[in-house]
mmCIF file of C-alpha atoms in Angstrom:
data_model
loop_
_atom_site.group_PDB
_atom_site.id
_atom_site.type_symbol
_atom_site.label_atom_id
_atom_site.label_comp_id
_atom_site.label_asym_id
_atom_site.label_seq_id
_atom_site.Cartn_x
_atom_site.Cartn_y
_atom_site.Cartn_z
ATOM 1 C CA UNK A 80 27.570 -17.507 -0.872
ATOM 2 C CA UNK A 81 26.135 -16.175 2.431
ATOM 3 C CA UNK A 82 22.626 -17.546 2.880
ATOM 4 C CA UNK A 83 21.087 -14.314 4.105
ATOM 5 C CA UNK A 84 22.356 -12.475 1.041
ATOM 6 C CA UNK A 85 20.815 -15.202 -1.126
ATOM 7 C CA UNK A 86 17.431 -14.857 0.602
ATOM 8 C CA UNK A 87 17.377 -11.086 0.139
ATOM 9 C CA UNK A 88 18.460 -11.274 -3.503
ATOM 10 C CA UNK A 89 15.531 -13.282 -4.790
ATOM 11 C CA UNK A 90 12.996 -11.285 -2.768
ATOM 12 C CA UNK A 91 14.111 -7.815 -3.766
ATOM 13 C CA UNK A 92 13.772 -8.472 -7.523
ATOM 14 C CA UNK A 93 10.008 -8.778 -7.225
ATOM 15 C CA UNK A 94 9.630 -6.184 -4.475
ATOM 16 C CA UNK A 95 11.685 -3.370 -6.054
ATOM 17 C CA UNK A 96 9.850 -0.107 -5.466
ATOM 18 C CA UNK A 97 12.245 2.662 -6.404
ATOM 19 C CA UNK A 98 14.924 3.433 -8.938
ATOM 20 C CA UNK A 99 17.418 6.245 -9.216
ATOM 21 C CA UNK A 100 19.436 6.657 -12.381
ATOM 22 C CA UNK A 101 20.212 3.656 -14.563
ATOM 23 C CA UNK A 102 23.697 2.814 -15.761
ATOM 24 C CA UNK A 103 23.922 -0.061 -18.193
ATOM 25 C CA UNK A 104 26.991 -2.164 -17.625
ATOM 26 C CA UNK A 105 27.654 -5.316 -19.619
ATOM 27 C CA UNK A 106 30.364 -7.761 -18.643
ATOM 28 C CA UNK A 107 32.958 -8.208 -21.366
ATOM 29 C CA UNK A 108 34.693 -11.265 -20.017
ATOM 30 C CA UNK A 109 32.924 -13.947 -22.076
ATOM 31 C CA UNK A 110 32.773 -14.719 -25.761
ATOM 32 C CA UNK A 111 29.981 -13.313 -27.879
ATOM 33 C CA UNK A 112 26.681 -15.106 -28.240
ATOM 34 C CA UNK A 113 27.007 -15.282 -32.019
ATOM 35 C CA UNK A 114 30.106 -17.471 -31.834
ATOM 36 C CA UNK A 115 29.162 -19.521 -28.781
ATOM 37 C CA UNK A 116 25.660 -20.871 -29.316
ATOM 38 C CA UNK A 117 26.863 -24.453 -29.119
ATOM 39 C CA UNK A 118 29.731 -24.020 -26.673
ATOM 40 C CA UNK A 119 29.208 -25.175 -23.084
ATOM 41 C CA UNK A 120 29.647 -22.753 -20.192
ATOM 42 C CA UNK A 121 29.200 -25.562 -17.705
ATOM 43 C CA UNK A 122 26.864 -28.324 -16.592
ATOM 44 C CA UNK A 123 23.899 -28.373 -14.180
ATOM 45 C CA UNK A 124 22.076 -31.513 -13.102
ATOM 46 C CA UNK A 125 24.294 -33.369 -15.573
ATOM 47 C CA UNK A 126 23.088 -31.289 -18.534
ATOM 48 C CA UNK A 127 25.096 -28.906 -20.695
ATOM 49 C CA UNK A 128 24.496 -25.181 -20.255
ATOM 50 C CA UNK A 129 25.433 -23.258 -23.387
ATOM 51 C CA UNK A 130 27.334 -20.006 -23.263
ATOM 52 C CA UNK A 131 24.307 -18.324 -24.809
ATOM 53 C CA UNK A 132 22.071 -19.462 -21.932
ATOM 54 C CA UNK A 133 24.718 -18.388 -19.427
ATOM 55 C CA UNK A 134 25.013 -14.924 -20.993
ATOM 56 C CA UNK A 135 21.248 -14.520 -20.923
ATOM 57 C CA UNK A 136 21.259 -15.368 -17.222
ATOM 58 C CA UNK A 137 24.009 -12.804 -16.650
ATOM 59 C CA UNK A 138 21.904 -10.204 -18.433
ATOM 60 C CA UNK A 139 18.861 -11.015 -16.285
ATOM 61 C CA UNK A 140 20.912 -10.729 -13.090
ATOM 62 C CA UNK A 141 22.413 -7.450 -14.252
ATOM 63 C CA UNK A 142 18.986 -5.971 -14.989
ATOM 64 C CA UNK A 143 17.821 -7.134 -11.583
ATOM 65 C CA UNK A 144 20.701 -5.276 -9.925
ATOM 66 C CA UNK A 145 20.060 -2.092 -11.918
ATOM 67 C CA UNK A 146 16.344 -2.050 -11.146
ATOM 68 C CA UNK A 147 17.013 -2.760 -7.474
ATOM 69 C CA UNK A 148 19.987 -0.490 -6.727
ATOM 70 C CA UNK A 149 19.974 2.039 -9.567
ATOM 71 C CA UNK A 150 23.294 3.693 -10.239
ATOM 72 C CA UNK A 151 24.788 2.000 -7.147
ATOM 73 C CA UNK A 152 24.361 -1.479 -8.586
ATOM 74 C CA UNK A 153 28.098 -1.948 -9.138
ATOM 75 C CA UNK A 154 28.579 -1.714 -5.372
ATOM 76 C CA UNK A 155 26.381 -4.799 -5.010
ATOM 77 C CA UNK A 156 27.436 -6.736 -8.093
ATOM 78 C CA UNK A 157 31.108 -7.370 -8.731
ATOM 79 C CA UNK A 158 32.288 -9.462 -11.687
ATOM 80 C CA UNK A 159 32.615 -12.463 -9.385
ATOM 81 C CA UNK A 160 29.126 -11.979 -7.950
ATOM 82 C CA UNK A 161 27.647 -11.547 -11.412
ATOM 83 C CA UNK A 162 29.083 -14.904 -12.393
ATOM 84 C CA UNK A 163 27.863 -16.592 -9.191
ATOM 85 C CA UNK A 164 24.375 -15.132 -9.398
ATOM 86 C CA UNK A 165 24.019 -16.103 -13.063
ATOM 87 C CA UNK A 166 24.615 -19.724 -12.082
ATOM 88 C CA UNK A 167 22.147 -19.337 -9.206
ATOM 89 C CA UNK A 168 19.568 -18.049 -11.677
ATOM 90 C CA UNK A 169 20.106 -20.989 -14.006
ATOM 91 C CA UNK A 170 19.929 -23.464 -11.129
ATOM 92 C CA UNK A 171 16.663 -22.059 -9.778
ATOM 93 C CA UNK A 172 15.166 -21.827 -13.253
ATOM 94 C CA UNK A 173 16.090 -25.424 -14.078
ATOM 95 C CA UNK A 174 14.430 -26.627 -10.892
ATOM 96 C CA UNK A 175 11.311 -24.508 -11.503
ATOM 97 C CA UNK A 176 10.945 -26.018 -14.964
ATOM 98 C CA UNK A 177 11.452 -29.514 -13.574
ATOM 99 C CA UNK A 178 8.613 -28.855 -11.131
ATOM 100 C CA UNK A 179 6.387 -27.796 -14.020
ATOM 101 C CA UNK A 180 5.958 -24.204 -12.862
ATOM 102 C CA UNK A 181 4.594 -21.956 -15.595
ATOM 103 C CA UNK A 182 3.581 -18.297 -15.711
ATOM 104 C CA UNK A 183 1.121 -17.282 -18.437
ATOM 105 C CA UNK A 184 1.450 -14.125 -20.506
ATOM 106 C CA UNK A 185 -1.544 -12.750 -18.637
ATOM 107 C CA UNK A 186 0.156 -13.487 -15.346
ATOM 108 C CA UNK A 187 3.298 -11.658 -16.412
ATOM 109 C CA UNK A 188 1.314 -8.596 -17.509
ATOM 110 C CA UNK A 189 -0.699 -8.563 -14.282
ATOM 111 C CA UNK A 190 2.385 -8.673 -12.081
ATOM 112 C CA UNK A 191 4.226 -6.052 -14.150
ATOM 113 C CA UNK A 192 1.328 -3.608 -13.952
ATOM 114 C CA UNK A 193 1.299 -3.919 -10.160
ATOM 115 C CA UNK A 194 4.963 -3.025 -9.689
ATOM 116 C CA UNK A 195 5.294 0.478 -8.150
ATOM 117 C CA UNK A 196 8.360 0.878 -10.353
ATOM 118 C CA UNK A 197 6.111 1.248 -13.403
ATOM 119 C CA UNK A 198 3.298 3.220 -11.773
ATOM 120 C CA UNK A 199 2.446 6.902 -11.601
ATOM 121 C CA UNK A 200 -0.092 8.051 -9.024
ATOM 122 C CA UNK A 201 -0.906 4.434 -8.259
ATOM 123 C CA UNK A 202 -1.644 3.432 -11.858
ATOM 124 C CA UNK A 203 0.420 1.646 -14.480
ATOM 125 C CA UNK A 204 2.250 4.162 -16.653
ATOM 126 C CA UNK A 205 3.074 2.781 -20.149
ATOM 127 C CA UNK A 206 5.385 5.731 -20.852
ATOM 128 C CA UNK A 207 7.454 5.068 -17.729
ATOM 129 C CA UNK A 208 7.613 1.378 -18.615
ATOM 130 C CA UNK A 209 8.854 2.090 -22.145
ATOM 131 C CA UNK A 210 11.381 4.620 -20.891
ATOM 132 C CA UNK A 211 12.940 2.135 -18.475
ATOM 133 C CA UNK A 212 13.016 -0.656 -21.044
ATOM 134 C CA UNK A 213 14.693 1.627 -23.586
ATOM 135 C CA UNK A 214 17.267 2.732 -21.069
ATOM 136 C CA UNK A 215 18.131 -0.870 -20.294
ATOM 137 C CA UNK A 216 18.752 -1.301 -24.012
ATOM 138 C CA UNK A 217 16.561 -4.356 -24.453
ATOM 139 C CA UNK A 218 13.203 -5.118 -26.016
ATOM 140 C CA UNK A 219 10.003 -5.413 -23.961
ATOM 141 C CA UNK A 220 9.842 -9.062 -24.994
ATOM 142 C CA UNK A 221 13.294 -9.763 -23.533
ATOM 143 C CA UNK A 222 12.507 -7.937 -20.318
ATOM 144 C CA UNK A 223 9.145 -9.648 -19.922
ATOM 145 C CA UNK A 224 10.746 -13.059 -20.416
ATOM 146 C CA UNK A 225 13.306 -12.274 -17.719
ATOM 147 C CA UNK A 226 10.469 -11.158 -15.468
ATOM 148 C CA UNK A 227 8.556 -14.356 -16.232
ATOM 149 C CA UNK A 228 11.575 -16.386 -15.139
ATOM 150 C CA UNK A 229 11.871 -14.389 -11.912
ATOM 151 C CA UNK A 230 8.191 -15.076 -11.187
ATOM 152 C CA UNK A 231 8.758 -18.790 -11.783
ATOM 153 C CA UNK A 232 11.624 -18.728 -9.285
ATOM 154 C CA UNK A 233 9.548 -16.780 -6.776
ATOM 155 C CA UNK A 234 6.594 -19.167 -7.070
ATOM 156 C CA UNK A 235 8.862 -22.181 -6.663
ATOM 157 C CA UNK A 236 10.355 -20.747 -3.486
ATOM 158 C CA UNK A 237 6.901 -19.984 -2.120
ATOM 159 C CA UNK A 238 5.918 -23.597 -2.695
ATOM 160 C CA UNK A 239 8.889 -24.787 -0.661
ATOM 161 C CA UNK A 240 7.368 -23.331 2.508
ATOM 162 C CA UNK A 241 3.714 -24.070 1.743
ATOM 163 C CA UNK A 242 1.763 -26.053 4.321
ATOM 164 C CA UNK A 243 4.145 -25.299 7.186
ATOM 165 C CA UNK A 244 2.382 -24.636 10.498
ATOM 166 C CA UNK A 245 3.285 -24.078 14.139
ATOM 167 C CA UNK A 246 1.835 -26.524 16.667
ATOM 168 C CA UNK A 247 0.543 -25.579 20.120
ATOM 169 C CA UNK A 248 3.546 -27.296 21.680
ATOM 170 C CA UNK A 249 5.941 -25.344 19.466
ATOM 171 C CA UNK A 250 4.151 -22.150 20.488
ATOM 172 C CA UNK A 251 4.512 -23.026 24.153
ATOM 173 C CA UNK A 252 8.200 -23.844 23.767
ATOM 174 C CA UNK A 253 8.773 -20.669 21.755
ATOM 175 C CA UNK A 254 6.986 -18.644 24.423
ATOM 176 C CA UNK A 255 9.240 -19.948 27.167
ATOM 177 C CA UNK A 256 12.390 -19.499 25.086
ATOM 178 C CA UNK A 257 11.414 -15.887 24.585
ATOM 179 C CA UNK A 258 9.892 -14.998 27.970
ATOM 180 C CA UNK A 259 11.632 -17.119 30.609
ATOM 181 C CA UNK A 260 14.179 -15.225 32.694
ATOM 182 C CA UNK A 261 17.474 -16.501 34.028
ATOM 183 C CA UNK A 262 20.123 -15.369 36.462
ATOM 184 C CA UNK A 263 23.772 -16.239 35.862
ATOM 185 C CA UNK A 264 27.155 -15.839 37.477
ATOM 186 C CA UNK A 265 30.195 -15.426 35.278
ATOM 187 C CA UNK A 266 33.926 -14.952 35.377
ATOM 188 C CA UNK A 267 35.946 -12.936 32.856
ATOM 189 C CA UNK A 268 39.285 -14.550 32.005
ATOM 190 C CA UNK A 269 41.974 -12.923 29.790
ATOM 191 C CA UNK A 270 43.453 -16.195 28.534
ATOM 192 C CA UNK A 271 41.672 -18.912 26.557
ATOM 193 C CA UNK A 272 43.737 -21.798 27.890
ATOM 194 C CA UNK A 273 43.224 -20.742 31.496
ATOM 195 C CA UNK A 274 39.519 -20.231 30.779
ATOM 196 C CA UNK A 275 39.272 -23.769 29.424
ATOM 197 C CA UNK A 276 40.923 -25.187 32.546
ATOM 198 C CA UNK A 277 38.576 -23.216 34.816
ATOM 199 C CA UNK A 278 35.554 -24.381 32.830
ATOM 200 C CA UNK A 279 36.570 -28.050 33.071
ATOM 201 C CA UNK A 280 37.077 -27.688 36.800
ATOM 202 C CA UNK A 281 33.812 -25.777 37.412
ATOM 203 C CA UNK A 282 31.874 -28.226 35.255
ATOM 204 C CA UNK A 283 32.709 -30.930 37.796
ATOM 205 C CA UNK A 284 32.270 -28.694 40.873
ATOM 206 C CA UNK A 285 30.424 -25.417 40.119
ATOM 207 C CA UNK A 286 31.695 -23.702 43.289
ATOM 208 C CA UNK A 287 35.231 -23.806 41.925
ATOM 209 C CA UNK A 288 34.340 -20.740 39.900
ATOM 210 C CA UNK A 289 34.776 -18.634 43.045
ATOM 211 C CA UNK A 290 38.071 -20.367 43.859
ATOM 212 C CA UNK A 291 39.375 -19.556 40.381
ATOM 213 C CA UNK A 292 38.334 -15.931 40.807
ATOM 214 C CA UNK A 293 40.371 -15.640 43.989
ATOM 215 C CA UNK A 294 43.428 -17.107 42.270
ATOM 216 C CA UNK A 295 43.037 -14.587 39.450
ATOM 217 C CA UNK A 296 42.530 -11.782 42.008
ATOM 218 C CA UNK A 297 39.164 -10.901 40.545
ATOM 219 C CA UNK A 298 35.562 -11.819 41.373
ATOM 220 C CA UNK A 299 32.578 -13.685 40.022
ATOM 221 C CA UNK A 300 29.803 -11.392 38.813
ATOM 222 C CA UNK A 301 26.147 -12.271 39.344
ATOM 223 C CA UNK A 302 23.499 -10.693 37.115
ATOM 224 C CA UNK A 303 19.914 -9.732 37.764
ATOM 225 C CA UNK A 304 17.229 -11.848 36.069
ATOM 226 C CA UNK A 305 16.994 -11.212 32.321
ATOM 227 C CA UNK A 306 15.269 -12.465 29.150
ATOM 228 C CA UNK A 307 16.762 -13.248 25.755
ATOM 229 C CA UNK A 308 15.778 -9.782 24.576
ATOM 230 C CA UNK A 309 16.186 -6.487 26.339
ATOM 231 C CA UNK A 310 18.916 -5.391 28.731
ATOM 232 C CA UNK A 311 20.683 -6.774 31.762
ATOM 233 C CA UNK A 312 20.354 -4.279 34.589
ATOM 234 C CA UNK A 313 23.686 -3.113 35.991
ATOM 235 C CA UNK A 314 25.784 -4.930 33.381
ATOM 236 C CA UNK A 315 27.754 -3.805 30.343
ATOM 237 C CA UNK A 316 26.974 -7.137 28.640
ATOM 238 C CA UNK A 317 23.975 -8.171 26.540
ATOM 239 C CA UNK A 318 21.746 -11.275 26.798
ATOM 240 C CA UNK A 319 23.315 -12.518 23.547
ATOM 241 C CA UNK A 320 26.616 -12.974 25.398
ATOM 242 C CA UNK A 321 24.894 -15.582 27.584
ATOM 243 C CA UNK A 322 22.783 -17.364 24.952
ATOM 244 C CA UNK A 323 24.090 -20.897 25.769
ATOM 245 C CA UNK A 324 23.081 -20.417 29.419
ATOM 246 C CA UNK A 325 19.371 -20.460 28.491
ATOM 247 C CA UNK A 326 19.624 -24.195 27.800
ATOM 248 C CA UNK A 327 21.352 -25.008 31.123
ATOM 249 C CA UNK A 328 19.944 -26.378 34.332
ATOM 250 C CA UNK A 329 20.675 -24.528 37.604
ATOM 251 C CA UNK A 330 24.322 -24.877 38.680
ATOM 252 C CA UNK A 331 25.417 -26.122 35.255
ATOM 253 C CA UNK A 332 28.376 -24.345 33.660
ATOM 254 C CA UNK A 333 29.159 -23.365 30.079
ATOM 255 C CA UNK A 334 32.141 -21.825 28.330
ATOM 256 C CA UNK A 335 34.632 -20.644 27.605
ATOM 257 C CA UNK A 336 32.879 -18.093 25.378
ATOM 258 C CA UNK A 337 34.831 -15.350 23.580
ATOM 259 C CA UNK A 338 34.035 -11.775 24.493
ATOM 260 C CA UNK A 339 35.643 -8.948 22.443
ATOM 261 C CA UNK A 340 37.253 -6.372 24.695
ATOM 262 C CA UNK A 341 35.246 -3.628 22.961
ATOM 263 C CA UNK A 342 31.919 -5.081 24.166
ATOM 264 C CA UNK A 343 30.131 -2.958 26.711
ATOM 265 C CA UNK A 344 32.481 -0.458 28.317
ATOM 266 C CA UNK A 345 34.947 1.552 26.277
ATOM 267 C CA UNK A 346 38.107 -0.360 25.597
ATOM 268 C CA UNK A 347 40.992 0.781 27.789
ATOM 269 C CA UNK A 348 44.581 1.158 26.705
ATOM 270 C CA UNK A 349 46.512 -2.053 27.263
ATOM 271 C CA UNK A 350 43.369 -4.176 27.563
ATOM 272 C CA UNK A 351 43.529 -7.615 25.922
ATOM 273 C CA UNK A 352 42.042 -8.018 22.464
ATOM 274 C CA UNK A 353 39.713 -10.694 23.792
ATOM 275 C CA UNK A 354 38.529 -12.071 27.103
ATOM 276 C CA UNK A 355 36.672 -15.300 27.847
ATOM 277 C CA UNK A 356 33.551 -16.001 29.858
ATOM 278 C CA UNK A 357 32.839 -19.032 31.997
ATOM 279 C CA UNK A 358 29.159 -18.921 32.964
ATOM 280 C CA UNK A 359 27.114 -20.696 35.633
ATOM 281 C CA UNK A 360 23.328 -20.712 35.609
ATOM 282 C CA UNK A 361 22.030 -19.744 39.050
ATOM 283 C CA UNK A 362 18.278 -19.807 38.565
ATOM 284 C CA UNK A 363 15.501 -19.916 35.982
ATOM 285 C CA UNK A 364 12.056 -18.343 36.308
ATOM 286 C CA UNK A 365 9.480 -19.769 33.872
ATOM 287 C CA UNK A 366 7.150 -17.190 32.342
ATOM 288 C CA UNK A 367 3.444 -17.268 33.212
ATOM 289 C CA UNK A 368 1.721 -19.157 30.388
ATOM 290 C CA UNK A 369 -1.419 -17.055 30.864
ATOM 291 C CA UNK A 370 0.457 -14.330 28.981
ATOM 292 C CA UNK A 371 0.716 -16.631 25.984
ATOM 293 C CA UNK A 372 -2.901 -15.849 25.063
ATOM 294 C CA UNK A 373 -2.200 -12.170 24.373
ATOM 295 C CA UNK A 374 1.086 -12.927 22.609
ATOM 296 C CA UNK A 375 -0.146 -15.865 20.549
ATOM 297 C CA UNK A 376 -0.745 -14.132 17.199
ATOM 298 C CA UNK A 377 2.539 -12.215 17.169
ATOM 299 C CA UNK A 378 4.549 -15.187 18.410
ATOM 300 C CA UNK A 379 2.954 -17.548 15.890
ATOM 301 C CA UNK A 380 3.931 -15.265 12.995
ATOM 302 C CA UNK A 381 7.481 -15.005 14.322
ATOM 303 C CA UNK A 382 7.909 -18.757 14.785
ATOM 304 C CA UNK A 383 6.283 -19.506 11.436
ATOM 305 C CA UNK A 384 8.721 -17.181 9.665
ATOM 306 C CA UNK A 385 11.659 -18.851 11.422
ATOM 307 C CA UNK A 386 10.405 -22.320 10.561
ATOM 308 C CA UNK A 387 9.844 -21.419 6.904
ATOM 309 C CA UNK A 388 13.307 -19.916 6.729
ATOM 310 C CA UNK A 389 14.933 -23.085 8.072
ATOM 311 C CA UNK A 390 12.972 -25.247 5.631
ATOM 312 C CA UNK A 391 13.936 -22.996 2.732
ATOM 313 C CA UNK A 392 17.612 -23.089 3.688
ATOM 314 C CA UNK A 393 17.554 -26.897 3.856
ATOM 315 C CA UNK A 394 15.894 -26.982 0.434
ATOM 316 C CA UNK A 395 18.468 -24.536 -0.945
ATOM 317 C CA UNK A 396 21.408 -26.615 0.250
ATOM 318 C CA UNK A 397 19.896 -29.806 -1.121
ATOM 319 C CA UNK A 398 19.142 -28.162 -4.480
ATOM 320 C CA UNK A 399 22.701 -26.995 -5.050
ATOM 321 C CA UNK A 400 24.061 -30.341 -3.991
ATOM 322 C CA UNK A 401 21.855 -32.053 -6.575
ATOM 323 C CA UNK A 402 22.706 -29.441 -9.218
ATOM 324 C CA UNK A 403 26.378 -30.512 -9.107
ATOM 325 C CA UNK A 404 27.491 -27.363 -10.921
ATOM 326 C CA UNK A 405 30.648 -27.702 -13.012
ATOM 327 C CA UNK A 406 31.877 -24.467 -14.539
ATOM 328 C CA UNK A 407 33.820 -24.605 -17.797
ATOM 329 C CA UNK A 408 34.364 -20.859 -18.281
#
């Protein structure tokens, strides 16, 4: 499952602010709860998960999709994704319970009343709440229990990133990564194997890049100075095409890097599907650290978000490794 999709999924359930029409869709691919209370749907953390618990997780995920996407929820939740997300739900919930995370009835009510979904003119609207619950075809108790579980998952994920800070040295490094400018020379090569040979040669003697250009009857292009963000003056390429060059020392070479023919200028008839870049760093200009003072607050928030994201992803991967999910359905 793509990690970015996973991150968005568990945020949007709590942050849902709008709803179009509701279409209730129930998967019919599993046995009924009445006949499967003791049957195992799979195992998590070495413990049996009953079909009944699995179906309840499916229902919670389905309601999440409906409340988030309205009548377009089927576009975001295929049968396969419903199955995958139900197991995600059970995995997160098992871990939240193991950590002792609890949400009181009062906490559930407080959070529900604050959701714009159930408000009219900025105030909780009991009629709107009842109407939505009835349309979903479930009882308020069932919905509130699902919501309690989602709050437990949300609180657990918040705890994962608690206490993370950005040091002064990390701020300084982040500032230079963002604000330093570089100048590069590069050669476009229409064949990967030839590009690899040119790179190996230029890595030993950087000036061989010009010799290779002559043999290919083309020329080495030198850019103006540019940062990681923004534009490169006079070039059809973007800074992202040269990302590895930001970690080089002057006269060091990197490559070969793939460059789709459709990048920059319009693709011409007969042009190769892909070309390759061999890049040489010409110069680096460090940014003036006096500018860090004015950028500090914004940069700190940006770096903190990145750091929390990396920590959360590491936690996520470790959790699912420990869960050792084995599906029996």
